[in-house]
Amino acid sequence: MFEKNYETMFGVSQLRIKNMNKNFNSHFVKVNEKIIAYSNKKISLDIEEGKMGFCLYFFKLSRLLREPQYQKLAEKLLNDIYIELSVESTKRTAYEIAQIGMGINYLIKQKYVEGNINSILGNIDKLIFKIVVFEKKPITYRINGIIPILYFVCMRIEEQRQGSDERFMLEELGIKLFNSLYQSLDPGFYDEPILFNILNYKLPQFLYVVSKMYSLQFYNYRITEVIGEISDLILSRMPVLHSNRLYLLWALVHLKEAAGCDTWDEQIELLVNRIDYHKIIYKELRNKDVFILDGVAGIFLLLNVLKNTSYPVVFDKTFFRRRIEESRIWKDKEFAQSLALVNGFSGLLWVYLDLIEL
């Protein structure tokens, strides 16, 4: 229904966005048509490639553009997620369920939806606990899957009352996940990938989730031991790619802020002074590398977060906007085939709207 009525609901004239050029406005309309059609299909529920990512995208558009019809689309997707999860929860992995939980947490925190966060996410907590503790095959304990699960568990611990049964259960789960993760690390874990990719470079992800866990103050003696054990391996590395330097800097700054130690100060200073975002954009990334996963949008998000820390890397927003607009990806014969939030056009447009003045 939604895709058929798109032109009526969002006529091109209604989508004229301040400071968006005519050609890009046309791209915006076409991508949204495809997203609406695709998001109503039987797809995964996660943030990276599934319905939760599209749900977040449309809630974002509804607020930025003050367009209530986008909110209706987002609310429909959120309702679909609740229904599908309740009916098929046993078919979902902990990795997918954790992403659904993170999405709902974001919507509540940003006041897109209302409700008691612990009441709404309580069933998600129990599902993840059951899957992780009782799974027969240790599928969860692959690095790709375990880091976001641990991060979600940390988010949930943060919302619990000290001394409560719910907090104790989640802390024990966090300890189990952390130890399993650390035991799975091998020497290659610390190496940077040949190309920039936020999912393939594991070290920054690990350091970031460690910083989150440390800030919760329930397993710090063990985390301190682990940091001490791996510090030399981290301090001895200076990534070749400026993009990977930026990613590592982002993680180390968060760890420093959480742990309050000066172990990383010299390396952080080196990284700050050896990052050239122009070189990243024009030499390390290909012209069509513009998505969050491995391109311009991901670089902008990292820089944007760092600007609010003690170690900003100065950059020009208009430079990123121009780089996205001039990408040949808009002229690709298979334009808008990848629509996902992390590795596709919905995430790219999310970032682009942050780059222009609405």
mmCIF file of N, CA, C and O in Angstrom, residues 242-335:
data_model
loop_
_atom_site.group_PDB
_atom_site.id
_atom_site.type_symbol
_atom_site.label_atom_id
_atom_site.label_comp_id
_atom_site.label_asym_id
_atom_site.label_seq_id
_atom_site.Cartn_x
_atom_site.Cartn_y
_atom_site.Cartn_z
ATOM 1 N N HIS A 242 45.134 6.156 6.768
ATOM 2 C CA HIS A 242 44.672 7.256 7.611
ATOM 3 C C HIS A 242 43.257 7.000 8.116
ATOM 4 O O HIS A 242 42.900 7.420 9.221
ATOM 5 N N SER A 243 42.446 6.324 7.322
ATOM 6 C CA SER A 243 41.080 5.995 7.740
ATOM 7 C C SER A 243 41.092 5.051 8.938
ATOM 8 O O SER A 243 40.299 5.209 9.880
ATOM 9 N N ASN A 244 41.994 4.078 8.940
ATOM 10 C CA ASN A 244 42.105 3.170 10.074
ATOM 11 C C ASN A 244 42.711 3.858 11.295
ATOM 12 O O ASN A 244 42.391 3.514 12.441
ATOM 13 N N ARG A 245 43.586 4.833 11.059
ATOM 14 C CA ARG A 245 44.105 5.638 12.164
ATOM 15 C C ARG A 245 42.958 6.388 12.846
ATOM 16 O O ARG A 245 42.882 6.472 14.075
ATOM 17 N N LEU A 246 42.074 6.943 12.033
ATOM 18 C CA LEU A 246 40.920 7.670 12.567
ATOM 19 C C LEU A 246 40.022 6.757 13.385
ATOM 20 O O LEU A 246 39.561 7.123 14.474
ATOM 21 N N TYR A 247 39.779 5.564 12.891
ATOM 22 C CA TYR A 247 38.925 4.594 13.579
ATOM 23 C C TYR A 247 39.545 4.181 14.910
ATOM 24 O O TYR A 247 38.866 4.120 15.943
ATOM 25 N N LEU A 248 40.856 3.917 14.900
ATOM 26 C CA LEU A 248 41.552 3.541 16.135
ATOM 27 C C LEU A 248 41.561 4.705 17.121
ATOM 28 O O LEU A 248 41.376 4.516 18.326
ATOM 29 N N LEU A 249 41.769 5.915 16.625
ATOM 30 C CA LEU A 249 41.740 7.101 17.485
ATOM 31 C C LEU A 249 40.390 7.226 18.180
ATOM 32 O O LEU A 249 40.323 7.473 19.393
ATOM 33 N N TRP A 250 39.317 7.056 17.428
ATOM 34 C CA TRP A 250 37.954 7.129 17.984
ATOM 35 C C TRP A 250 37.792 6.172 19.168
ATOM 36 O O TRP A 250 37.260 6.540 20.220
ATOM 37 N N ALA A 251 38.299 4.952 19.017
ATOM 38 C CA ALA A 251 38.165 3.951 20.072
ATOM 39 C C ALA A 251 39.052 4.268 21.270
ATOM 40 O O ALA A 251 38.610 4.169 22.430
ATOM 41 N N LEU A 252 40.297 4.663 21.022
ATOM 42 C CA LEU A 252 41.226 4.953 22.116
ATOM 43 C C LEU A 252 40.771 6.149 22.941
ATOM 44 O O LEU A 252 40.932 6.168 24.169
ATOM 45 N N VAL A 253 40.207 7.150 22.295
ATOM 46 C CA VAL A 253 39.706 8.322 23.018
ATOM 47 C C VAL A 253 38.578 7.917 23.959
ATOM 48 O O VAL A 253 38.530 8.360 25.115
ATOM 49 N N HIS A 254 37.691 7.064 23.502
ATOM 50 C CA HIS A 254 36.607 6.603 24.368
ATOM 51 C C HIS A 254 37.144 5.777 25.537
ATOM 52 O O HIS A 254 36.662 5.898 26.673
ATOM 53 N N LEU A 255 38.140 4.938 25.266
ATOM 54 C CA LEU A 255 38.718 4.133 26.336
ATOM 55 C C LEU A 255 39.435 5.012 27.358
ATOM 56 O O LEU A 255 39.312 4.795 28.569
ATOM 57 N N LYS A 256 40.150 6.013 26.881
ATOM 58 C CA LYS A 256 40.832 6.938 27.794
ATOM 59 C C LYS A 256 39.824 7.676 28.676
ATOM 60 O O LYS A 256 40.029 7.823 29.891
ATOM 61 N N GLU A 257 38.739 8.142 28.072
ATOM 62 C CA GLU A 257 37.730 8.870 28.831
ATOM 63 C C GLU A 257 37.066 7.987 29.881
ATOM 64 O O GLU A 257 36.755 8.434 30.986
ATOM 65 N N ALA A 258 36.859 6.700 29.548
ATOM 66 C CA ALA A 258 36.196 5.787 30.482
ATOM 67 C C ALA A 258 37.126 5.345 31.606
ATOM 68 O O ALA A 258 36.735 5.326 32.776
ATOM 69 N N ALA A 259 38.370 4.995 31.251
ATOM 70 C CA ALA A 259 39.305 4.442 32.231
ATOM 71 C C ALA A 259 40.107 5.523 32.960
ATOM 72 O O ALA A 259 40.649 5.266 34.038
ATOM 73 N N GLY A 260 40.192 6.707 32.354
ATOM 74 C CA GLY A 260 40.895 7.804 32.999
ATOM 75 C C GLY A 260 42.386 7.596 33.153
ATOM 76 O O GLY A 260 43.003 8.157 34.059
ATOM 77 N N CYS A 261 42.992 6.776 32.290
ATOM 78 C CA CYS A 261 44.424 6.510 32.399
ATOM 79 C C CYS A 261 45.175 7.222 31.277
ATOM 80 O O CYS A 261 44.587 7.616 30.269
ATOM 81 N N ASP A 262 46.506 7.375 31.470
ATOM 82 C CA ASP A 262 47.313 8.071 30.476
ATOM 83 C C ASP A 262 48.110 7.114 29.600
ATOM 84 O O ASP A 262 49.022 7.537 28.879
ATOM 85 N N THR A 263 47.779 5.829 29.634
ATOM 86 C CA THR A 263 48.499 4.814 28.861
ATOM 87 C C THR A 263 48.557 5.138 27.383
ATOM 88 O O THR A 263 49.546 4.887 26.699
ATOM 89 N N TRP A 264 47.454 5.722 26.880
ATOM 90 C CA TRP A 264 47.308 5.894 25.438
ATOM 91 C C TRP A 264 47.652 7.298 24.962
ATOM 92 O O TRP A 264 47.542 7.587 23.775
ATOM 93 N N ASP A 265 48.054 8.178 25.888
ATOM 94 C CA ASP A 265 48.200 9.595 25.535
ATOM 95 C C ASP A 265 49.144 9.833 24.356
ATOM 96 O O ASP A 265 48.820 10.575 23.419
ATOM 97 N N GLU A 266 50.323 9.218 24.409
ATOM 98 C CA GLU A 266 51.301 9.445 23.344
ATOM 99 C C GLU A 266 50.796 8.931 22.005
ATOM 100 O O GLU A 266 50.939 9.598 20.966
ATOM 101 N N GLN A 267 50.175 7.748 22.034
ATOM 102 C CA GLN A 267 49.663 7.191 20.778
ATOM 103 C C GLN A 267 48.510 8.024 20.239
ATOM 104 O O GLN A 267 48.402 8.246 19.032
ATOM 105 N N ILE A 268 47.651 8.493 21.132
ATOM 106 C CA ILE A 268 46.539 9.341 20.713
ATOM 107 C C ILE A 268 47.060 10.617 20.048
ATOM 108 O O ILE A 268 46.561 11.034 18.993
ATOM 109 N N GLU A 269 48.070 11.236 20.637
ATOM 110 C CA GLU A 269 48.646 12.450 20.059
ATOM 111 C C GLU A 269 49.257 12.168 18.687
ATOM 112 O O GLU A 269 49.110 12.972 17.745
ATOM 113 N N LEU A 270 49.927 11.041 18.566
ATOM 114 C CA LEU A 270 50.505 10.669 17.279
ATOM 115 C C LEU A 270 49.423 10.499 16.219
ATOM 116 O O LEU A 270 49.559 10.964 15.086
ATOM 117 N N LEU A 271 48.345 9.825 16.606
ATOM 118 C CA LEU A 271 47.255 9.584 15.664
ATOM 119 C C LEU A 271 46.602 10.888 15.233
ATOM 120 O O LEU A 271 46.338 11.105 14.036
ATOM 121 N N VAL A 272 46.328 11.763 16.189
ATOM 122 C CA VAL A 272 45.685 13.043 15.878
ATOM 123 C C VAL A 272 46.502 13.829 14.861
ATOM 124 O O VAL A 272 45.961 14.438 13.925
ATOM 125 N N ASN A 273 47.816 13.798 15.025
ATOM 126 C CA ASN A 273 48.697 14.584 14.163
ATOM 127 C C ASN A 273 49.047 13.894 12.851
ATOM 128 O O ASN A 273 49.711 14.501 11.991
ATOM 129 N N ARG A 274 48.626 12.653 12.701
ATOM 130 C CA ARG A 274 48.951 11.921 11.476
ATOM 131 C C ARG A 274 47.707 11.435 10.745
ATOM 132 O O ARG A 274 47.697 10.368 10.149
ATOM 133 N N ILE A 275 46.674 12.228 10.823
ATOM 134 C CA ILE A 275 45.441 11.924 10.092
ATOM 135 C C ILE A 275 45.140 13.067 9.137
ATOM 136 O O ILE A 275 45.011 14.221 9.550
ATOM 137 N N ASP A 276 45.055 12.743 7.869
ATOM 138 C CA ASP A 276 44.717 13.720 6.828
ATOM 139 C C ASP A 276 43.428 13.240 6.155
ATOM 140 O O ASP A 276 43.449 12.297 5.371
ATOM 141 N N TYR A 277 42.308 13.880 6.489
ATOM 142 C CA TYR A 277 41.045 13.381 5.959
ATOM 143 C C TYR A 277 40.926 13.617 4.451
ATOM 144 O O TYR A 277 40.202 12.887 3.761
ATOM 145 N N HIS A 278 41.631 14.594 3.905
ATOM 146 C CA HIS A 278 41.650 14.761 2.453
ATOM 147 C C HIS A 278 42.273 13.540 1.779
ATOM 148 O O HIS A 278 41.800 13.071 0.739
ATOM 149 N N LYS A 279 43.337 13.035 2.386
ATOM 150 C CA LYS A 279 43.990 11.859 1.831
ATOM 151 C C LYS A 279 43.067 10.642 1.905
ATOM 152 O O LYS A 279 43.037 9.813 0.990
ATOM 153 N N ILE A 280 42.310 10.556 2.986
ATOM 154 C CA ILE A 280 41.352 9.454 3.111
ATOM 155 C C ILE A 280 40.352 9.496 1.966
ATOM 156 O O ILE A 280 40.114 8.503 1.275
ATOM 157 N N ILE A 281 39.773 10.661 1.753
ATOM 158 C CA ILE A 281 38.681 10.810 0.791
ATOM 159 C C ILE A 281 39.145 10.625 -0.646
ATOM 160 O O ILE A 281 38.475 9.971 -1.456
ATOM 161 N N TYR A 282 40.301 11.170 -0.985
ATOM 162 C CA TYR A 282 40.705 11.182 -2.390
ATOM 163 C C TYR A 282 41.737 10.129 -2.781
ATOM 164 O O TYR A 282 41.928 9.867 -3.963
ATOM 165 N N LYS A 283 42.391 9.521 -1.787
ATOM 166 C CA LYS A 283 43.403 8.515 -2.128
ATOM 167 C C LYS A 283 43.046 7.118 -1.613
ATOM 168 O O LYS A 283 43.295 6.120 -2.290
ATOM 169 N N GLU A 284 42.493 7.045 -0.427
ATOM 170 C CA GLU A 284 42.221 5.734 0.169
ATOM 171 C C GLU A 284 40.857 5.181 -0.242
ATOM 172 O O GLU A 284 40.674 3.969 -0.323
ATOM 173 N N LEU A 285 39.904 6.065 -0.479
ATOM 174 C CA LEU A 285 38.557 5.630 -0.855
ATOM 175 C C LEU A 285 38.339 5.837 -2.355
ATOM 176 O O LEU A 285 38.722 6.860 -2.908
ATOM 177 N N ARG A 286 37.706 4.855 -2.971
ATOM 178 C CA ARG A 286 37.359 5.002 -4.378
ATOM 179 C C ARG A 286 36.169 5.950 -4.520
ATOM 180 O O ARG A 286 35.480 6.241 -3.554
ATOM 181 N N ASN A 287 35.917 6.395 -5.729
ATOM 182 C CA ASN A 287 34.876 7.395 -5.962
ATOM 183 C C ASN A 287 33.501 6.942 -5.468
ATOM 184 O O ASN A 287 32.713 7.743 -4.965
ATOM 185 N N LYS A 288 33.205 5.639 -5.593
ATOM 186 C CA LYS A 288 31.892 5.131 -5.200
ATOM 187 C C LYS A 288 31.832 4.665 -3.744
ATOM 188 O O LYS A 288 30.785 4.188 -3.297
ATOM 189 N N ASP A 289 32.924 4.800 -3.019
ATOM 190 C CA ASP A 289 32.939 4.399 -1.606
ATOM 191 C C ASP A 289 32.354 5.528 -0.761
ATOM 192 O O ASP A 289 33.080 6.401 -0.262
ATOM 193 N N VAL A 290 31.039 5.513 -0.599
ATOM 194 C CA VAL A 290 30.381 6.616 0.112
ATOM 195 C C VAL A 290 29.518 6.161 1.284
ATOM 196 O O VAL A 290 29.007 6.993 2.034
ATOM 197 N N PHE A 291 29.342 4.868 1.472
ATOM 198 C CA PHE A 291 28.438 4.385 2.519
ATOM 199 C C PHE A 291 29.087 4.433 3.907
ATOM 200 O O PHE A 291 30.293 4.645 4.044
ATOM 201 N N ILE A 292 28.283 4.195 4.935
ATOM 202 C CA ILE A 292 28.784 4.207 6.307
ATOM 203 C C ILE A 292 29.791 3.087 6.531
ATOM 204 O O ILE A 292 30.821 3.275 7.173
ATOM 205 N N LEU A 293 29.524 1.918 5.996
ATOM 206 C CA LEU A 293 30.362 0.744 6.241
ATOM 207 C C LEU A 293 31.811 0.965 5.855
ATOM 208 O O LEU A 293 32.725 0.637 6.631
ATOM 209 N N ASP A 294 32.049 1.524 4.683
ATOM 210 C CA ASP A 294 33.417 1.560 4.169
ATOM 211 C C ASP A 294 33.723 2.801 3.336
ATOM 212 O O ASP A 294 34.550 2.768 2.443
ATOM 213 N N GLY A 295 33.023 3.897 3.640
ATOM 214 C CA GLY A 295 33.195 5.057 2.777
ATOM 215 C C GLY A 295 33.100 6.405 3.464
ATOM 216 O O GLY A 295 33.289 6.550 4.676
ATOM 217 N N VAL A 296 32.779 7.403 2.670
ATOM 218 C CA VAL A 296 32.768 8.798 3.089
ATOM 219 C C VAL A 296 31.843 9.035 4.283
ATOM 220 O O VAL A 296 32.191 9.766 5.218
ATOM 221 N N ALA A 297 30.661 8.437 4.260
ATOM 222 C CA ALA A 297 29.697 8.650 5.349
ATOM 223 C C ALA A 297 30.248 8.138 6.679
ATOM 224 O O ALA A 297 30.061 8.776 7.720
ATOM 225 N N GLY A 298 30.923 6.990 6.657
ATOM 226 C CA GLY A 298 31.508 6.450 7.876
ATOM 227 C C GLY A 298 32.614 7.343 8.412
ATOM 228 O O GLY A 298 32.727 7.561 9.634
ATOM 229 N N ILE A 299 33.441 7.884 7.524
ATOM 230 C CA ILE A 299 34.516 8.790 7.933
ATOM 231 C C ILE A 299 33.932 10.046 8.572
ATOM 232 O O ILE A 299 34.409 10.524 9.609
ATOM 233 N N PHE A 300 32.884 10.595 7.968
ATOM 234 C CA PHE A 300 32.254 11.791 8.534
ATOM 235 C C PHE A 300 31.724 11.526 9.942
ATOM 236 O O PHE A 300 31.903 12.342 10.846
ATOM 237 N N LEU A 301 31.070 10.384 10.145
ATOM 238 C CA LEU A 301 30.513 10.073 11.468
ATOM 239 C C LEU A 301 31.605 9.978 12.524
ATOM 240 O O LEU A 301 31.435 10.454 13.656
ATOM 241 N N LEU A 302 32.737 9.367 12.187
ATOM 242 C CA LEU A 302 33.843 9.272 13.135
ATOM 243 C C LEU A 302 34.389 10.662 13.484
ATOM 244 O O LEU A 302 34.618 10.975 14.661
ATOM 245 N N LEU A 303 34.587 11.488 12.472
ATOM 246 C CA LEU A 303 35.076 12.844 12.711
ATOM 247 C C LEU A 303 34.077 13.663 13.523
ATOM 248 O O LEU A 303 34.454 14.455 14.398
ATOM 249 N N ASN A 304 32.809 13.463 13.254
ATOM 250 C CA ASN A 304 31.760 14.219 13.924
ATOM 251 C C ASN A 304 31.692 13.889 15.412
ATOM 252 O O ASN A 304 31.424 14.756 16.243
ATOM 253 N N VAL A 305 31.924 12.615 15.753
ATOM 254 C CA VAL A 305 31.946 12.218 17.160
ATOM 255 C C VAL A 305 33.177 12.800 17.855
ATOM 256 O O VAL A 305 33.092 13.297 18.982
ATOM 257 N N LEU A 306 34.316 12.748 17.203
ATOM 258 C CA LEU A 306 35.559 13.223 17.805
ATOM 259 C C LEU A 306 35.562 14.725 18.070
ATOM 260 O O LEU A 306 36.278 15.203 18.957
ATOM 261 N N LYS A 307 34.766 15.474 17.336
ATOM 262 C CA LYS A 307 34.777 16.933 17.519
ATOM 263 C C LYS A 307 34.251 17.327 18.909
ATOM 264 O O LYS A 307 34.534 18.443 19.368
ATOM 265 N N ASN A 308 33.538 16.424 19.568
ATOM 266 C CA ASN A 308 33.012 16.695 20.905
ATOM 267 C C ASN A 308 33.892 16.113 22.005
ATOM 268 O O ASN A 308 33.473 16.019 23.158
ATOM 269 N N THR A 309 35.112 15.703 21.663
ATOM 270 C CA THR A 309 36.059 15.167 22.633
ATOM 271 C C THR A 309 37.239 16.121 22.781
ATOM 272 O O THR A 309 37.272 17.190 22.159
ATOM 273 N N SER A 310 38.216 15.718 23.564
ATOM 274 C CA SER A 310 39.422 16.533 23.750
ATOM 275 C C SER A 310 40.408 16.365 22.610
ATOM 276 O O SER A 310 41.472 17.012 22.599
ATOM 277 N N TYR A 311 40.084 15.493 21.647
ATOM 278 C CA TYR A 311 41.002 15.206 20.546
ATOM 279 C C TYR A 311 40.295 15.314 19.189
ATOM 280 O O TYR A 311 40.213 14.351 18.431
ATOM 281 N N PRO A 312 39.794 16.490 18.860
ATOM 282 C CA PRO A 312 39.105 16.649 17.567
ATOM 283 C C PRO A 312 40.087 16.692 16.399
ATOM 284 O O PRO A 312 41.230 17.119 16.546
ATOM 285 N N VAL A 313 39.614 16.220 15.261
ATOM 286 C CA VAL A 313 40.344 16.376 14.002
ATOM 287 C C VAL A 313 39.522 17.355 13.172
ATOM 288 O O VAL A 313 38.408 17.046 12.757
ATOM 289 N N VAL A 314 40.045 18.544 12.973
ATOM 290 C CA VAL A 314 39.294 19.612 12.305
ATOM 291 C C VAL A 314 38.962 19.209 10.871
ATOM 292 O O VAL A 314 39.816 18.684 10.144
ATOM 293 N N PHE A 315 37.701 19.434 10.468
ATOM 294 C CA PHE A 315 37.271 19.088 9.113
ATOM 295 C C PHE A 315 36.193 20.048 8.646
ATOM 296 O O PHE A 315 35.598 20.771 9.443
ATOM 297 N N ASP A 316 35.936 20.024 7.358
ATOM 298 C CA ASP A 316 34.958 20.911 6.725
ATOM 299 C C ASP A 316 33.761 20.091 6.244
ATOM 300 O O ASP A 316 33.899 19.225 5.380
ATOM 301 N N LYS A 317 32.582 20.345 6.789
ATOM 302 C CA LYS A 317 31.379 19.584 6.430
ATOM 303 C C LYS A 317 31.033 19.733 4.946
ATOM 304 O O LYS A 317 30.578 18.776 4.317
ATOM 305 N N THR A 318 31.220 20.924 4.406
ATOM 306 C CA THR A 318 30.849 21.143 3.000
ATOM 307 C C THR A 318 31.696 20.284 2.059
ATOM 308 O O THR A 318 31.246 19.908 0.979
ATOM 309 N N PHE A 319 32.907 19.975 2.479
ATOM 310 C CA PHE A 319 33.778 19.111 1.699
ATOM 311 C C PHE A 319 33.152 17.726 1.557
ATOM 312 O O PHE A 319 33.156 17.132 0.470
ATOM 313 N N PHE A 320 32.574 17.203 2.636
ATOM 314 C CA PHE A 320 31.954 15.879 2.606
ATOM 315 C C PHE A 320 30.659 15.902 1.799
ATOM 316 O O PHE A 320 30.360 14.954 1.070
ATOM 317 N N ARG A 321 29.908 16.965 1.938
ATOM 318 C CA ARG A 321 28.677 17.073 1.156
ATOM 319 C C ARG A 321 28.980 17.050 -0.345
ATOM 320 O O ARG A 321 28.351 16.314 -1.113
ATOM 321 N N ARG A 322 29.968 17.835 -0.736
ATOM 322 C CA ARG A 322 30.335 17.911 -2.153
ATOM 323 C C ARG A 322 30.851 16.565 -2.662
ATOM 324 O O ARG A 322 30.533 16.144 -3.773
ATOM 325 N N ARG A 323 31.632 15.898 -1.826
ATOM 326 C CA ARG A 323 32.193 14.594 -2.218
ATOM 327 C C ARG A 323 31.086 13.567 -2.453
ATOM 328 O O ARG A 323 31.154 12.772 -3.405
ATOM 329 N N ILE A 324 30.044 13.581 -1.631
ATOM 330 C CA ILE A 324 28.917 12.660 -1.806
ATOM 331 C C ILE A 324 28.128 13.006 -3.059
ATOM 332 O O ILE A 324 27.770 12.134 -3.851
ATOM 333 N N GLU A 325 27.854 14.286 -3.268
ATOM 334 C CA GLU A 325 27.074 14.714 -4.433
ATOM 335 C C GLU A 325 27.782 14.385 -5.741
ATOM 336 O O GLU A 325 27.127 14.080 -6.745
ATOM 337 N N GLU A 326 29.105 14.435 -5.738
ATOM 338 C CA GLU A 326 29.866 14.236 -6.976
ATOM 339 C C GLU A 326 30.240 12.782 -7.226
ATOM 340 O O GLU A 326 30.848 12.469 -8.254
ATOM 341 N N SER A 327 29.871 11.885 -6.333
ATOM 342 C CA SER A 327 30.196 10.464 -6.516
ATOM 343 C C SER A 327 29.495 9.908 -7.757
ATOM 344 O O SER A 327 28.335 10.239 -8.041
ATOM 345 N N ARG A 328 30.198 9.046 -8.457
ATOM 346 C CA ARG A 328 29.613 8.411 -9.652
ATOM 347 C C ARG A 328 28.575 7.356 -9.292
ATOM 348 O O ARG A 328 27.924 6.810 -10.194
ATOM 349 N N ILE A 329 28.400 7.106 -8.020
ATOM 350 C CA ILE A 329 27.441 6.075 -7.623
ATOM 351 C C ILE A 329 26.015 6.446 -8.027
ATOM 352 O O ILE A 329 25.166 5.580 -8.253
ATOM 353 N N TRP A 330 25.741 7.739 -8.156
ATOM 354 C CA TRP A 330 24.406 8.190 -8.537
ATOM 355 C C TRP A 330 24.111 7.926 -10.015
ATOM 356 O O TRP A 330 22.963 7.959 -10.432
ATOM 357 N N LYS A 331 25.161 7.661 -10.788
ATOM 358 C CA LYS A 331 24.994 7.383 -12.218
ATOM 359 C C LYS A 331 25.152 5.898 -12.529
ATOM 360 O O LYS A 331 25.145 5.505 -13.699
ATOM 361 N N ASP A 332 25.296 5.107 -11.497
ATOM 362 C CA ASP A 332 25.473 3.664 -11.682
ATOM 363 C C ASP A 332 24.240 3.050 -12.338
ATOM 364 O O ASP A 332 23.104 3.408 -12.006
ATOM 365 N N LYS A 333 24.455 2.119 -13.259
ATOM 366 C CA LYS A 333 23.335 1.456 -13.928
ATOM 367 C C LYS A 333 22.464 0.685 -12.938
ATOM 368 O O LYS A 333 21.264 0.514 -13.150
ATOM 369 N N GLU A 334 23.081 0.189 -11.873
ATOM 370 C CA GLU A 334 22.331 -0.532 -10.836
ATOM 371 C C GLU A 334 22.127 0.371 -9.629
ATOM 372 O O GLU A 334 22.265 -0.038 -8.483
ATOM 373 N N PHE A 335 21.767 1.591 -9.890
ATOM 374 C CA PHE A 335 21.586 2.600 -8.852
ATOM 375 C C PHE A 335 20.623 2.131 -7.753
ATOM 376 O O PHE A 335 19.569 1.577 -8.019
#
